[in-house]
mmCIF file of C-alpha atoms and ligand atoms in Angstrom:
data_model
loop_
_atom_site.group_PDB
_atom_site.id
_atom_site.type_symbol
_atom_site.label_atom_id
_atom_site.label_comp_id
_atom_site.label_asym_id
_atom_site.label_seq_id
_atom_site.Cartn_x
_atom_site.Cartn_y
_atom_site.Cartn_z
ATOM 1 C CA MET A 27 0.000 0.000 0.000
ATOM 2 C CA LYS A 28 1.286 3.449 -0.942
ATOM 3 C CA GLU A 29 2.393 5.386 2.113
ATOM 4 C CA GLY A 30 -0.386 7.497 3.565
ATOM 5 C CA PHE A 31 -3.112 5.669 1.641
ATOM 6 C CA TYR A 32 -5.760 3.216 2.797
ATOM 7 C CA GLY A 33 -6.811 1.638 -0.501
ATOM 8 C CA LYS A 34 -8.048 4.526 -2.594
ATOM 9 C CA PHE A 35 -8.469 6.833 0.416
ATOM 10 C CA GLY A 36 -5.989 9.148 2.163
ATOM 11 C CA GLY A 37 -2.961 11.022 0.864
ATOM 12 C CA ALA A 38 -1.877 14.609 1.487
ATOM 13 C CA TYR A 39 -3.547 17.193 -0.744
ATOM 14 C CA VAL A 40 -2.129 20.421 0.670
ATOM 15 C CA PRO A 41 -1.329 23.853 -0.761
ATOM 16 C CA GLU A 42 2.205 24.154 -2.105
ATOM 17 C CA ILE A 43 3.206 26.511 0.691
ATOM 18 C CA LEU A 44 2.619 23.701 3.244
ATOM 19 C CA TYR A 45 4.369 21.005 1.235
ATOM 20 C CA ALA A 46 7.726 21.260 3.052
ATOM 21 C CA THR A 47 6.080 21.394 6.499
ATOM 22 C CA VAL A 48 3.851 18.387 5.873
ATOM 23 C CA THR A 49 6.717 16.436 4.289
ATOM 24 C CA SER A 50 8.974 17.043 7.261
ATOM 25 C CA LEU A 51 6.200 15.907 9.606
ATOM 26 C CA GLN A 52 5.745 12.759 7.479
ATOM 27 C CA GLN A 53 9.469 12.053 7.652
ATOM 28 C CA GLN A 54 9.867 12.616 11.385
ATOM 29 C CA TYR A 55 6.718 11.520 13.187
ATOM 30 C CA ARG A 56 7.336 7.779 13.378
ATOM 31 C CA GLU A 57 10.890 8.068 14.597
ATOM 32 C CA ILE A 58 9.850 10.553 17.284
ATOM 33 C CA ILE A 59 6.719 8.819 18.569
ATOM 34 C CA ASP A 60 8.357 5.375 18.506
ATOM 35 C CA SER A 61 11.395 6.603 20.469
ATOM 36 C CA LYS A 62 11.822 5.442 24.051
ATOM 37 C CA GLU A 63 12.138 9.017 25.279
ATOM 38 C CA PHE A 64 8.766 10.005 23.755
ATOM 39 C CA GLN A 65 7.032 6.829 24.886
ATOM 40 C CA ASP A 66 8.274 7.213 28.469
ATOM 41 C CA GLU A 67 7.036 10.787 28.757
ATOM 42 C CA TYR A 68 3.773 10.017 26.962
ATOM 43 C CA SER A 69 2.917 6.959 29.087
ATOM 44 C CA GLN A 70 3.725 8.785 32.284
ATOM 45 C CA LEU A 71 1.366 11.644 31.400
ATOM 46 C CA LEU A 72 -1.353 9.212 30.321
ATOM 47 C CA ARG A 73 -1.059 7.520 33.696
ATOM 48 C CA ASP A 74 -0.612 10.443 36.085
ATOM 49 C CA TYR A 75 -2.417 13.258 34.267
ATOM 50 C CA VAL A 76 -5.164 11.541 32.236
ATOM 51 C CA GLY A 77 -5.787 8.712 34.725
ATOM 52 C CA ARG A 78 -5.076 5.737 32.474
ATOM 53 C CA PRO A 79 -5.573 2.869 32.110
ATOM 54 C CA SER A 80 -9.273 3.599 31.771
ATOM 55 C CA PRO A 81 -11.349 0.779 33.313
ATOM 56 C CA LEU A 82 -12.847 -2.074 31.284
ATOM 57 C CA TYR A 83 -16.167 -2.582 33.034
ATOM 58 C CA LEU A 84 -18.402 -5.647 32.683
ATOM 59 C CA ALA A 85 -21.866 -4.064 32.488
ATOM 60 C CA ARG A 86 -24.031 -6.737 34.107
ATOM 61 C CA ARG A 87 -27.503 -5.335 33.585
ATOM 62 C CA MET A 88 -26.805 -4.284 30.001
ATOM 63 C CA SER A 89 -25.286 -7.724 29.335
ATOM 64 C CA GLU A 90 -28.453 -9.357 30.616
ATOM 65 C CA ARG A 91 -30.620 -7.156 28.408
ATOM 66 C CA TYR A 92 -28.679 -7.922 25.222
ATOM 67 C CA GLY A 93 -27.703 -11.542 25.901
ATOM 68 C CA CYS A 94 -23.927 -11.236 25.695
ATOM 69 C CA ARG A 95 -20.943 -10.347 27.870
ATOM 70 C CA LEU A 96 -20.790 -6.585 27.371
ATOM 71 C CA TYR A 97 -17.708 -4.700 28.517
ATOM 72 C CA LEU A 98 -17.549 -0.906 28.439
ATOM 73 C CA LYS A 99 -14.191 0.763 27.796
ATOM 74 C CA ARG A 100 -14.515 3.826 29.994
ATOM 75 C CA GLU A 101 -12.898 6.723 28.089
ATOM 76 C CA ASP A 102 -15.509 8.927 29.789
ATOM 77 C CA LEU A 103 -13.429 8.723 32.963
ATOM 78 C CA ASN A 104 -10.380 10.433 31.411
ATOM 79 C CA HIS A 105 -9.329 13.954 32.432
ATOM 80 C CA THR A 106 -11.488 16.428 30.440
ATOM 81 C CA GLY A 107 -14.120 13.743 29.950
ATOM 82 C CA ALA A 108 -13.320 11.974 26.672
ATOM 83 C CA HIS A 109 -10.695 10.170 24.602
ATOM 84 C CA LYS A 110 -9.501 13.345 22.827
ATOM 85 C CA ILE A 111 -6.908 14.129 25.499
ATOM 86 C CA ASN A 112 -4.893 10.975 24.544
ATOM 87 C CA ASN A 113 -4.238 12.497 21.132
ATOM 88 C CA ALA A 114 -3.747 16.101 22.260
ATOM 89 C CA ILE A 115 -1.015 15.114 24.735
ATOM 90 C CA GLY A 116 0.781 13.047 22.114
ATOM 91 C CA GLN A 117 0.694 15.796 19.501
ATOM 92 C CA ILE A 118 1.924 18.527 21.827
ATOM 93 C CA LEU A 119 4.865 16.345 22.863
ATOM 94 C CA LEU A 120 5.600 15.818 19.158
ATOM 95 C CA ALA A 121 5.330 19.582 18.510
ATOM 96 C CA ARG A 122 7.868 20.292 21.252
ATOM 97 C CA LYS A 123 10.289 17.670 19.949
ATOM 98 C CA MET A 124 10.020 19.299 16.508
ATOM 99 C CA GLY A 125 10.883 22.691 18.019
ATOM 100 C CA LYS A 126 7.485 24.309 17.339
ATOM 101 C CA LYS A 127 6.569 27.360 19.427
ATOM 102 C CA ARG A 128 2.867 27.877 18.823
ATOM 103 C CA ILE A 129 -0.216 25.650 18.627
ATOM 104 C CA ILE A 130 -3.329 26.019 16.507
ATOM 105 C CA ALA A 131 -6.422 23.817 16.372
ATOM 106 C CA GLU A 132 -9.953 23.849 15.032
ATOM 107 C CA THR A 133 -12.996 22.755 16.945
ATOM 108 C CA GLY A 134 -16.696 22.195 16.282
ATOM 109 C CA ALA A 135 -18.388 21.334 19.545
ATOM 110 C CA GLY A 136 -15.388 22.547 21.477
ATOM 111 C CA GLN A 137 -14.282 19.170 22.831
ATOM 112 C CA HIS A 138 -11.047 19.053 20.840
ATOM 113 C CA GLY A 139 -10.516 22.760 21.553
ATOM 114 C CA VAL A 140 -10.743 22.098 25.288
ATOM 115 C CA ALA A 141 -8.351 19.134 25.068
ATOM 116 C CA THR A 142 -5.864 21.257 23.097
ATOM 117 C CA ALA A 143 -6.198 24.286 25.407
ATOM 118 C CA THR A 144 -5.637 21.924 28.350
ATOM 119 C CA VAL A 145 -2.357 20.496 27.048
ATOM 120 C CA CYS A 146 -1.181 23.984 26.013
ATOM 121 C CA ALA A 147 -1.689 25.172 29.591
ATOM 122 C CA LEU A 148 0.172 22.093 30.797
ATOM 123 C CA MET A 149 3.108 22.700 28.436
ATOM 124 C CA ASN A 150 3.034 26.518 28.591
ATOM 125 C CA MET A 151 2.523 27.032 24.861
ATOM 126 C CA PRO A 152 0.450 29.765 23.159
ATOM 127 C CA CYS A 153 -2.716 28.395 21.608
ATOM 128 C CA ARG A 154 -5.265 29.713 19.123
ATOM 129 C CA VAL A 155 -8.440 27.697 18.536
ATOM 130 C CA TYR A 156 -10.509 28.370 15.408
ATOM 131 C CA MET A 157 -14.227 27.909 15.894
ATOM 132 C CA GLY A 158 -17.181 28.827 13.683
ATOM 133 C CA ALA A 159 -19.075 31.847 15.042
ATOM 134 C CA THR A 160 -22.307 29.799 15.132
ATOM 135 C CA ASP A 161 -20.565 27.142 17.234
ATOM 136 C CA VAL A 162 -19.109 29.801 19.550
ATOM 137 C CA GLU A 163 -22.711 30.825 20.310
ATOM 138 C CA ARG A 164 -23.967 27.235 20.643
ATOM 139 C CA GLN A 165 -21.109 25.962 22.811
ATOM 140 C CA ARG A 166 -20.721 28.747 25.394
ATOM 141 C CA VAL A 167 -19.431 26.569 28.207
ATOM 142 C CA ASN A 168 -16.596 25.030 26.199
ATOM 143 C CA VAL A 169 -15.607 28.485 24.910
ATOM 144 C CA GLU A 170 -15.396 29.681 28.500
ATOM 145 C CA ARG A 171 -13.355 26.639 29.509
ATOM 146 C CA MET A 172 -10.874 27.286 26.667
ATOM 147 C CA ARG A 173 -10.537 30.951 27.643
ATOM 148 C CA MET A 174 -10.014 30.078 31.298
ATOM 149 C CA LEU A 175 -7.269 27.663 30.199
ATOM 150 C CA GLY A 176 -5.539 30.563 28.452
ATOM 151 C CA ALA A 177 -6.360 29.796 24.807
ATOM 152 C CA GLU A 178 -7.432 32.433 22.308
ATOM 153 C CA VAL A 179 -10.750 31.394 20.764
ATOM 154 C CA TYR A 180 -11.017 32.862 17.275
ATOM 155 C CA PRO A 181 -14.624 33.036 15.965
ATOM 156 C CA VAL A 182 -14.750 32.353 12.215
ATOM 157 C CA GLN A 183 -17.323 34.444 10.304
ATOM 158 C CA SER A 184 -17.072 32.847 6.833
ATOM 159 C CA GLY A 185 -19.438 30.303 5.231
ATOM 160 C CA ASN A 186 -21.940 28.623 7.546
ATOM 161 C CA LYS A 187 -19.697 29.600 10.480
ATOM 162 C CA THR A 188 -19.285 25.970 11.597
ATOM 163 C CA LEU A 189 -16.566 23.309 11.722
ATOM 164 C CA LYS A 190 -15.700 23.219 8.002
ATOM 165 C CA ASP A 191 -15.143 26.987 8.003
ATOM 166 C CA ALA A 192 -13.053 26.814 11.186
ATOM 167 C CA THR A 193 -10.922 24.119 9.525
ATOM 168 C CA ASN A 194 -10.346 26.272 6.433
ATOM 169 C CA GLU A 195 -9.266 29.161 8.645
ATOM 170 C CA ALA A 196 -6.886 26.956 10.667
ATOM 171 C CA ILE A 197 -5.272 25.741 7.429
ATOM 172 C CA ARG A 198 -4.939 29.373 6.281
ATOM 173 C CA ASP A 199 -3.153 30.248 9.542
ATOM 174 C CA TRP A 200 -0.857 27.232 9.118
ATOM 175 C CA CYS A 201 0.019 28.428 5.602
ATOM 176 C CA CYS A 202 1.105 31.816 7.052
ATOM 177 C CA HIS A 203 3.228 30.339 9.876
ATOM 178 C CA PRO A 204 4.448 26.952 8.633
ATOM 179 C CA ALA A 205 7.837 27.103 10.353
ATOM 180 C CA ASP A 206 6.932 27.807 13.981
ATOM 181 C CA THR A 207 3.335 26.550 14.266
ATOM 182 C CA PHE A 208 2.086 23.031 14.949
ATOM 183 C CA TYR A 209 -1.482 22.218 13.912
ATOM 184 C CA ILE A 210 -3.055 19.764 16.373
ATOM 185 C CA ILE A 211 -5.780 17.904 14.474
ATOM 186 C CA GLY A 212 -8.390 16.238 16.684
ATOM 187 C CA SER A 213 -9.344 13.124 14.752
ATOM 188 C CA THR A 214 -8.083 10.570 12.213
ATOM 189 C CA VAL A 215 -8.617 13.093 9.402
ATOM 190 C CA GLY A 216 -6.491 15.611 7.516
ATOM 191 C CA PRO A 217 -3.467 15.073 5.282
ATOM 192 C CA HIS A 218 -1.077 12.156 5.802
ATOM 193 C CA PRO A 219 0.440 11.617 8.397
ATOM 194 C CA TYR A 220 -2.390 12.852 10.653
ATOM 195 C CA PRO A 221 -4.780 9.875 10.266
ATOM 196 C CA ASP A 222 -1.972 7.443 11.101
ATOM 197 C CA LEU A 223 -0.507 9.672 13.817
ATOM 198 C CA VAL A 224 -3.846 10.076 15.592
ATOM 199 C CA ALA A 225 -4.671 6.354 15.265
ATOM 200 C CA ARG A 226 -1.302 5.459 16.838
ATOM 201 C CA LEU A 227 -1.774 7.915 19.693
ATOM 202 C CA GLN A 228 -5.282 6.551 20.376
ATOM 203 C CA SER A 229 -4.134 2.930 20.019
ATOM 204 C CA VAL A 230 -3.459 2.924 23.773
ATOM 205 C CA ILE A 231 -7.196 2.102 24.020
ATOM 206 C CA SER A 232 -6.917 -1.286 22.295
ATOM 207 C CA LYS A 233 -3.550 -1.972 23.893
ATOM 208 C CA GLU A 234 -5.259 -1.720 27.282
ATOM 209 C CA ILE A 235 -8.266 -3.745 26.095
ATOM 210 C CA LYS A 236 -5.884 -6.634 25.282
ATOM 211 C CA THR A 237 -4.382 -6.695 28.769
ATOM 212 C CA GLN A 238 -7.709 -6.136 30.516
ATOM 213 C CA LEU A 239 -9.567 -8.841 28.545
ATOM 214 C CA MET A 240 -6.781 -11.260 29.387
ATOM 215 C CA GLU A 241 -7.432 -10.567 33.078
ATOM 216 C CA HIS A 242 -11.231 -10.795 32.811
ATOM 217 C CA GLU A 243 -11.724 -13.499 30.176
ATOM 218 C CA GLY A 244 -8.403 -15.342 29.905
ATOM 219 C CA ARG A 245 -8.024 -14.342 26.255
ATOM 220 C CA ASP A 246 -6.850 -11.060 24.778
ATOM 221 C CA TYR A 247 -9.430 -10.570 22.034
ATOM 222 C CA PRO A 248 -13.194 -9.953 22.004
ATOM 223 C CA ASP A 249 -15.685 -11.370 19.514
ATOM 224 C CA ILE A 250 -17.075 -7.937 18.754
ATOM 225 C CA LEU A 251 -15.796 -4.354 19.023
ATOM 226 C CA MET A 252 -18.143 -1.379 18.873
ATOM 227 C CA ALA A 253 -17.550 2.382 18.677
ATOM 228 C CA CYS A 254 -19.072 5.566 17.316
ATOM 229 C CA VAL A 255 -17.447 7.453 14.412
ATOM 230 C CA GLY A 256 -17.254 11.155 13.749
ATOM 231 C CA GLY A 257 -13.842 11.570 12.183
ATOM 232 C CA GLY A 258 -12.921 8.161 13.579
ATOM 233 C CA SER A 259 -10.336 8.562 16.344
ATOM 234 C CA ASN A 260 -11.976 6.696 19.238
ATOM 235 C CA ALA A 261 -12.948 3.919 16.822
ATOM 236 C CA ALA A 262 -9.407 3.763 15.416
ATOM 237 C CA GLY A 263 -7.996 3.495 18.941
ATOM 238 C CA THR A 264 -10.493 0.778 19.858
ATOM 239 C CA ILE A 265 -9.738 -1.437 16.842
ATOM 240 C CA PHE A 266 -6.055 -0.608 16.205
ATOM 241 C CA HIS A 267 -4.501 -3.833 17.491
ATOM 242 C CA TYR A 268 -7.310 -6.004 16.099
ATOM 243 C CA ILE A 269 -7.632 -4.778 12.513
ATOM 244 C CA ASP A 270 -5.889 -7.848 11.056
ATOM 245 C CA ASP A 271 -7.465 -10.271 13.560
ATOM 246 C CA MET A 272 -10.414 -11.763 11.659
ATOM 247 C CA ARG A 273 -11.797 -13.414 14.794
ATOM 248 C CA VAL A 274 -12.920 -9.926 15.819
ATOM 249 C CA ARG A 275 -16.005 -8.352 14.221
ATOM 250 C CA ILE A 276 -16.123 -4.546 14.065
ATOM 251 C CA TYR A 277 -19.275 -2.399 14.276
ATOM 252 C CA LEU A 278 -19.143 1.380 13.805
ATOM 253 C CA GLY A 279 -22.035 3.775 14.448
ATOM 254 C CA GLU A 280 -22.205 7.009 12.492
ATOM 255 C CA ALA A 281 -24.697 9.833 12.967
ATOM 256 C CA GLY A 282 -27.847 9.336 10.920
ATOM 257 C CA GLY A 283 -29.365 12.587 12.217
ATOM 258 C CA LYS A 284 -33.053 12.663 11.266
ATOM 259 C CA GLY A 285 -32.449 9.764 8.830
ATOM 260 C CA VAL A 286 -30.039 9.062 5.972
ATOM 261 C CA ASP A 287 -32.633 10.140 3.380
ATOM 262 C CA SER A 288 -33.851 13.212 5.250
ATOM 263 C CA GLY A 289 -31.192 15.683 4.101
ATOM 264 C CA LEU A 290 -30.486 16.253 7.802
ATOM 265 C CA THR A 291 -27.718 13.754 8.455
ATOM 266 C CA ALA A 292 -24.009 13.342 9.152
ATOM 267 C CA ALA A 293 -23.867 9.722 7.904
ATOM 268 C CA THR A 294 -20.877 10.203 5.607
ATOM 269 C CA ILE A 295 -20.223 6.514 4.934
ATOM 270 C CA HIS A 296 -23.848 6.030 3.873
ATOM 271 C CA CYS A 297 -24.306 9.312 1.990
ATOM 272 C CA GLY A 298 -20.825 10.497 1.028
ATOM 273 C CA THR A 299 -19.019 10.298 -2.300
ATOM 274 C CA LEU A 300 -15.322 10.357 -3.130
ATOM 275 C CA GLY A 301 -13.843 13.821 -2.750
ATOM 276 C CA ILE A 302 -11.181 15.833 -0.968
ATOM 277 C CA ILE A 303 -11.699 17.420 2.419
ATOM 278 C CA HIS A 304 -9.209 18.750 4.945
ATOM 279 C CA GLY A 305 -6.287 17.607 2.755
ATOM 280 C CA ALA A 306 -7.290 13.966 2.293
ATOM 281 C CA ARG A 307 -9.155 11.969 -0.333
ATOM 282 C CA THR A 308 -12.075 10.272 1.369
ATOM 283 C CA LEU A 309 -15.860 10.066 1.435
ATOM 284 C CA VAL A 310 -17.375 13.528 1.675
ATOM 285 C CA MET A 311 -20.923 14.835 1.907
ATOM 286 C CA GLN A 312 -21.048 17.122 -1.080
ATOM 287 C CA THR A 313 -23.230 18.462 -3.857
ATOM 288 C CA GLU A 314 -22.834 17.314 -7.445
ATOM 289 C CA ASP A 315 -20.443 20.193 -8.093
ATOM 290 C CA GLY A 316 -18.292 19.203 -5.135
ATOM 291 C CA GLN A 317 -19.412 21.854 -2.629
ATOM 292 C CA ILE A 318 -19.355 20.421 0.881
ATOM 293 C CA THR A 319 -22.842 20.178 2.363
ATOM 294 C CA GLU A 320 -23.636 21.094 5.953
ATOM 295 C CA PRO A 321 -23.971 17.954 8.066
ATOM 296 C CA TYR A 322 -26.561 17.595 10.809
ATOM 297 C CA SER A 323 -26.614 15.495 13.962
ATOM 298 C CA ILE A 324 -28.007 15.969 17.456
ATOM 299 C CA SER A 325 -24.465 15.196 18.570
ATOM 300 C CA ALA A 326 -22.036 18.045 17.878
ATOM 301 C CA GLY A 327 -18.995 15.745 17.988
ATOM 302 C CA LEU A 328 -20.233 13.582 15.096
ATOM 303 C CA ASP A 329 -21.281 16.520 12.975
ATOM 304 C CA TYR A 330 -18.434 16.297 10.418
ATOM 305 C CA PRO A 331 -18.993 16.184 6.624
ATOM 306 C CA GLY A 332 -16.046 13.808 6.061
ATOM 307 C CA ILE A 333 -14.735 10.580 7.568
ATOM 308 C CA GLY A 334 -11.219 9.328 8.217
ATOM 309 C CA PRO A 335 -9.683 7.596 5.164
ATOM 310 C CA MET A 336 -8.949 4.516 7.251
ATOM 311 C CA HIS A 337 -12.646 4.113 8.096
ATOM 312 C CA ALA A 338 -13.766 4.776 4.524
ATOM 313 C CA HIS A 339 -11.483 1.896 3.546
ATOM 314 C CA LEU A 340 -12.713 -0.398 6.368
ATOM 315 C CA ALA A 341 -16.271 0.157 5.145
ATOM 316 C CA ASP A 342 -15.333 -0.193 1.456
ATOM 317 C CA THR A 343 -13.635 -3.562 2.064
ATOM 318 C CA HIS A 344 -16.412 -4.716 4.457
ATOM 319 C CA ARG A 345 -13.932 -5.179 7.303
ATOM 320 C CA ALA A 346 -16.270 -3.074 9.418
ATOM 321 C CA THR A 347 -20.067 -2.976 9.490
ATOM 322 C CA VAL A 348 -21.216 0.645 9.615
ATOM 323 C CA MET A 349 -24.671 1.542 10.910
ATOM 324 C CA ALA A 350 -26.353 4.939 10.691
ATOM 325 C CA ILE A 351 -27.944 5.734 14.038
ATOM 326 C CA ASN A 352 -30.662 8.372 14.155
ATOM 327 C CA ASP A 353 -31.018 11.051 16.848
ATOM 328 C CA ASP A 354 -33.984 9.365 18.555
ATOM 329 C CA GLU A 355 -32.204 5.998 18.721
ATOM 330 C CA ALA A 356 -29.138 7.624 20.281
ATOM 331 C CA LEU A 357 -31.242 9.452 22.875
ATOM 332 C CA LYS A 358 -33.019 6.230 23.842
ATOM 333 C CA ALA A 359 -29.694 4.407 24.196
ATOM 334 C CA ALA A 360 -28.261 7.168 26.397
ATOM 335 C CA PHE A 361 -31.235 6.920 28.789
ATOM 336 C CA GLU A 362 -30.994 3.132 28.832
ATOM 337 C CA LEU A 363 -27.324 3.145 29.889
ATOM 338 C CA THR A 364 -28.032 5.828 32.464
ATOM 339 C CA ARG A 365 -30.883 3.873 34.075
ATOM 340 C CA LEU A 366 -29.348 0.395 33.844
ATOM 341 C CA GLU A 367 -25.758 1.163 34.808
ATOM 342 C CA GLY A 368 -25.740 4.677 36.313
ATOM 343 C CA ILE A 369 -23.458 5.990 33.571
ATOM 344 C CA ILE A 370 -24.499 9.090 31.596
ATOM 345 C CA PRO A 371 -22.706 8.768 28.238
ATOM 346 C CA ALA A 372 -21.842 11.512 25.752
ATOM 347 C CA LEU A 373 -24.369 11.770 22.922
ATOM 348 C CA GLU A 374 -21.614 10.658 20.533
ATOM 349 C CA SER A 375 -21.019 7.471 22.546
ATOM 350 C CA ALA A 376 -24.772 6.837 22.591
ATOM 351 C CA HIS A 377 -24.487 6.206 18.825
ATOM 352 C CA ALA A 378 -22.337 3.175 19.624
ATOM 353 C CA LEU A 379 -24.752 1.974 22.326
ATOM 354 C CA ALA A 380 -27.724 2.300 19.966
ATOM 355 C CA MET A 381 -26.265 -0.421 17.737
ATOM 356 C CA LEU A 382 -26.774 -3.024 20.505
ATOM 357 C CA PRO A 383 -30.466 -3.748 19.726
ATOM 358 C CA LYS A 384 -29.594 -4.172 16.028
ATOM 359 C CA ILE A 385 -27.067 -6.992 16.482
ATOM 360 C CA ASP A 386 -27.811 -10.685 17.141
ATOM 361 C CA PHE A 387 -25.546 -11.822 19.961
ATOM 362 C CA LYS A 388 -24.752 -15.291 21.269
ATOM 363 C CA PRO A 389 -24.675 -15.546 25.083
ATOM 364 C CA SER A 390 -20.984 -16.450 24.910
ATOM 365 C CA ASP A 391 -20.061 -13.372 22.812
ATOM 366 C CA VAL A 392 -17.496 -11.109 24.438
ATOM 367 C CA VAL A 393 -18.333 -7.580 23.322
ATOM 368 C CA VAL A 394 -16.259 -4.450 23.998
ATOM 369 C CA LEU A 395 -17.946 -1.097 23.424
ATOM 370 C CA THR A 396 -16.033 2.151 23.841
ATOM 371 C CA VAL A 397 -17.821 4.877 25.796
ATOM 372 C CA SER A 398 -15.876 7.723 24.197
ATOM 373 C CA GLY A 399 -16.977 10.434 26.615
ATOM 374 C CA ARG A 400 -19.220 11.499 29.464
ATOM 375 C CA GLY A 401 -22.576 13.170 29.063
ATOM 376 C CA ASP A 402 -22.324 16.218 31.351
ATOM 377 C CA LYS A 403 -21.984 18.473 28.299
ATOM 378 C CA ASP A 404 -25.212 17.028 26.839
ATOM 379 C CA LEU A 405 -27.506 17.410 29.840
ATOM 380 C CA THR A 406 -29.567 20.221 28.303
ATOM 381 C CA THR A 407 -30.280 18.078 25.243
ATOM 382 C CA TYR A 408 -31.115 15.040 27.409
ATOM 383 C CA LEU A 409 -33.463 16.987 29.680
ATOM 384 C CA LYS A 410 -35.288 18.452 26.700
ATOM 385 C CA ALA A 411 -35.907 14.905 25.429
ATOM 386 C CA LEU A 412 -37.129 13.604 28.799
HETATM 387 C C1 PLP B 508 -15.196 14.243 19.325
HETATM 388 C C2 PLP B 508 -15.896 13.107 19.944
HETATM 389 C C3 PLP B 508 -16.264 11.972 19.185
HETATM 390 C C4 PLP B 508 -16.059 11.854 17.707
HETATM 391 O O1 PLP B 508 -14.735 11.897 17.285
HETATM 392 P P1 PLP B 508 -13.949 10.599 16.777
HETATM 393 O O2 PLP B 508 -12.693 11.177 16.220
HETATM 394 O O3 PLP B 508 -14.789 9.937 15.740
HETATM 395 O O4 PLP B 508 -13.713 9.732 17.942
HETATM 396 C C5 PLP B 508 -16.853 10.907 19.845
HETATM 397 N N1 PLP B 508 -17.122 10.952 21.165
HETATM 398 C C6 PLP B 508 -16.807 12.023 21.925
HETATM 399 C C7 PLP B 508 -17.125 11.991 23.377
HETATM 400 C C8 PLP B 508 -16.186 13.137 21.341
HETATM 401 O O5 PLP B 508 -15.888 14.199 22.106
#
């Protein structure tokens, strides 16, 4: 396989002015992140700062309901409340090793912005977060968190004033400051090497699952893995060490919104066509003339008009089964987990949970489902639905 490609998806389609910067990142990232020095510092921060390993919890009442042995991988218990911090810490360590002095990021719901602002405070680096002006209004609390952490939140006024526009603006900034600025991308998207870099940084999730399953079940692999997909980072981390293990079935839940045929959806794998977004060739929700269409989902973190090239390829080759989960199904699943296990999941994670009633399990099936984040940020939406 050509470097940076997953089948026909991936690559690095960047403006000429970024070519040297992206190439040097491609040439250096593996050597740096595989080095003992990096790994020592990274693992120590994951342990002492993030609180890893995150627990693998056998959910007894949910298991009973669905007739399987259901384990939840508890990324919701991480510092800042989701899996995104695993990646942000890794990328800021990489930025420092590459001698970068300034951090930029884009954010939609604000979750990646908060993770980035957090690690910038930790490492004492200046940070600018691009965010669509509409999202700045919608996501007040996360904007305030970022500002308290010392980041500059830059409201983007172009286009629909949402994530796609914030991303364009972040890339523009990167073009103006390629030498001193590191762009921390929050998911397995963007030009090569970002999808691979982010997947490797999140792969700590499946590394821990192996050890923890060995303790619980006496074998290091499950029968089924389940995760939600926005750009694909928590899913990539969950499946990383099992991709070539055909004993393991993979189910991914993307955001169906009001339904894949409703025009109000973020189900890129179901509705997207081949195109280029954010510097990579992948499935994109676009018009016939290639203009990116505005995605919709009740869950802000899944509201992305593209999908990681790795996941497009997993779906294309049928290695993964991808289900579109509608808003109402996700809401129902979130309430079910809350009432059966006392865990309020993020709305994004609820898209993974909502696949459970759609799968036929055997009682002996060992199932691992990643709860990518906690639901505190979604309480207003939950209470409205009650
Ligand atoms: C951002 C986010 C997601 C979606 O991003 P992926 O890169 O697909 O993992 C899922 N869950 C939570 C809690 C998030 O914050």
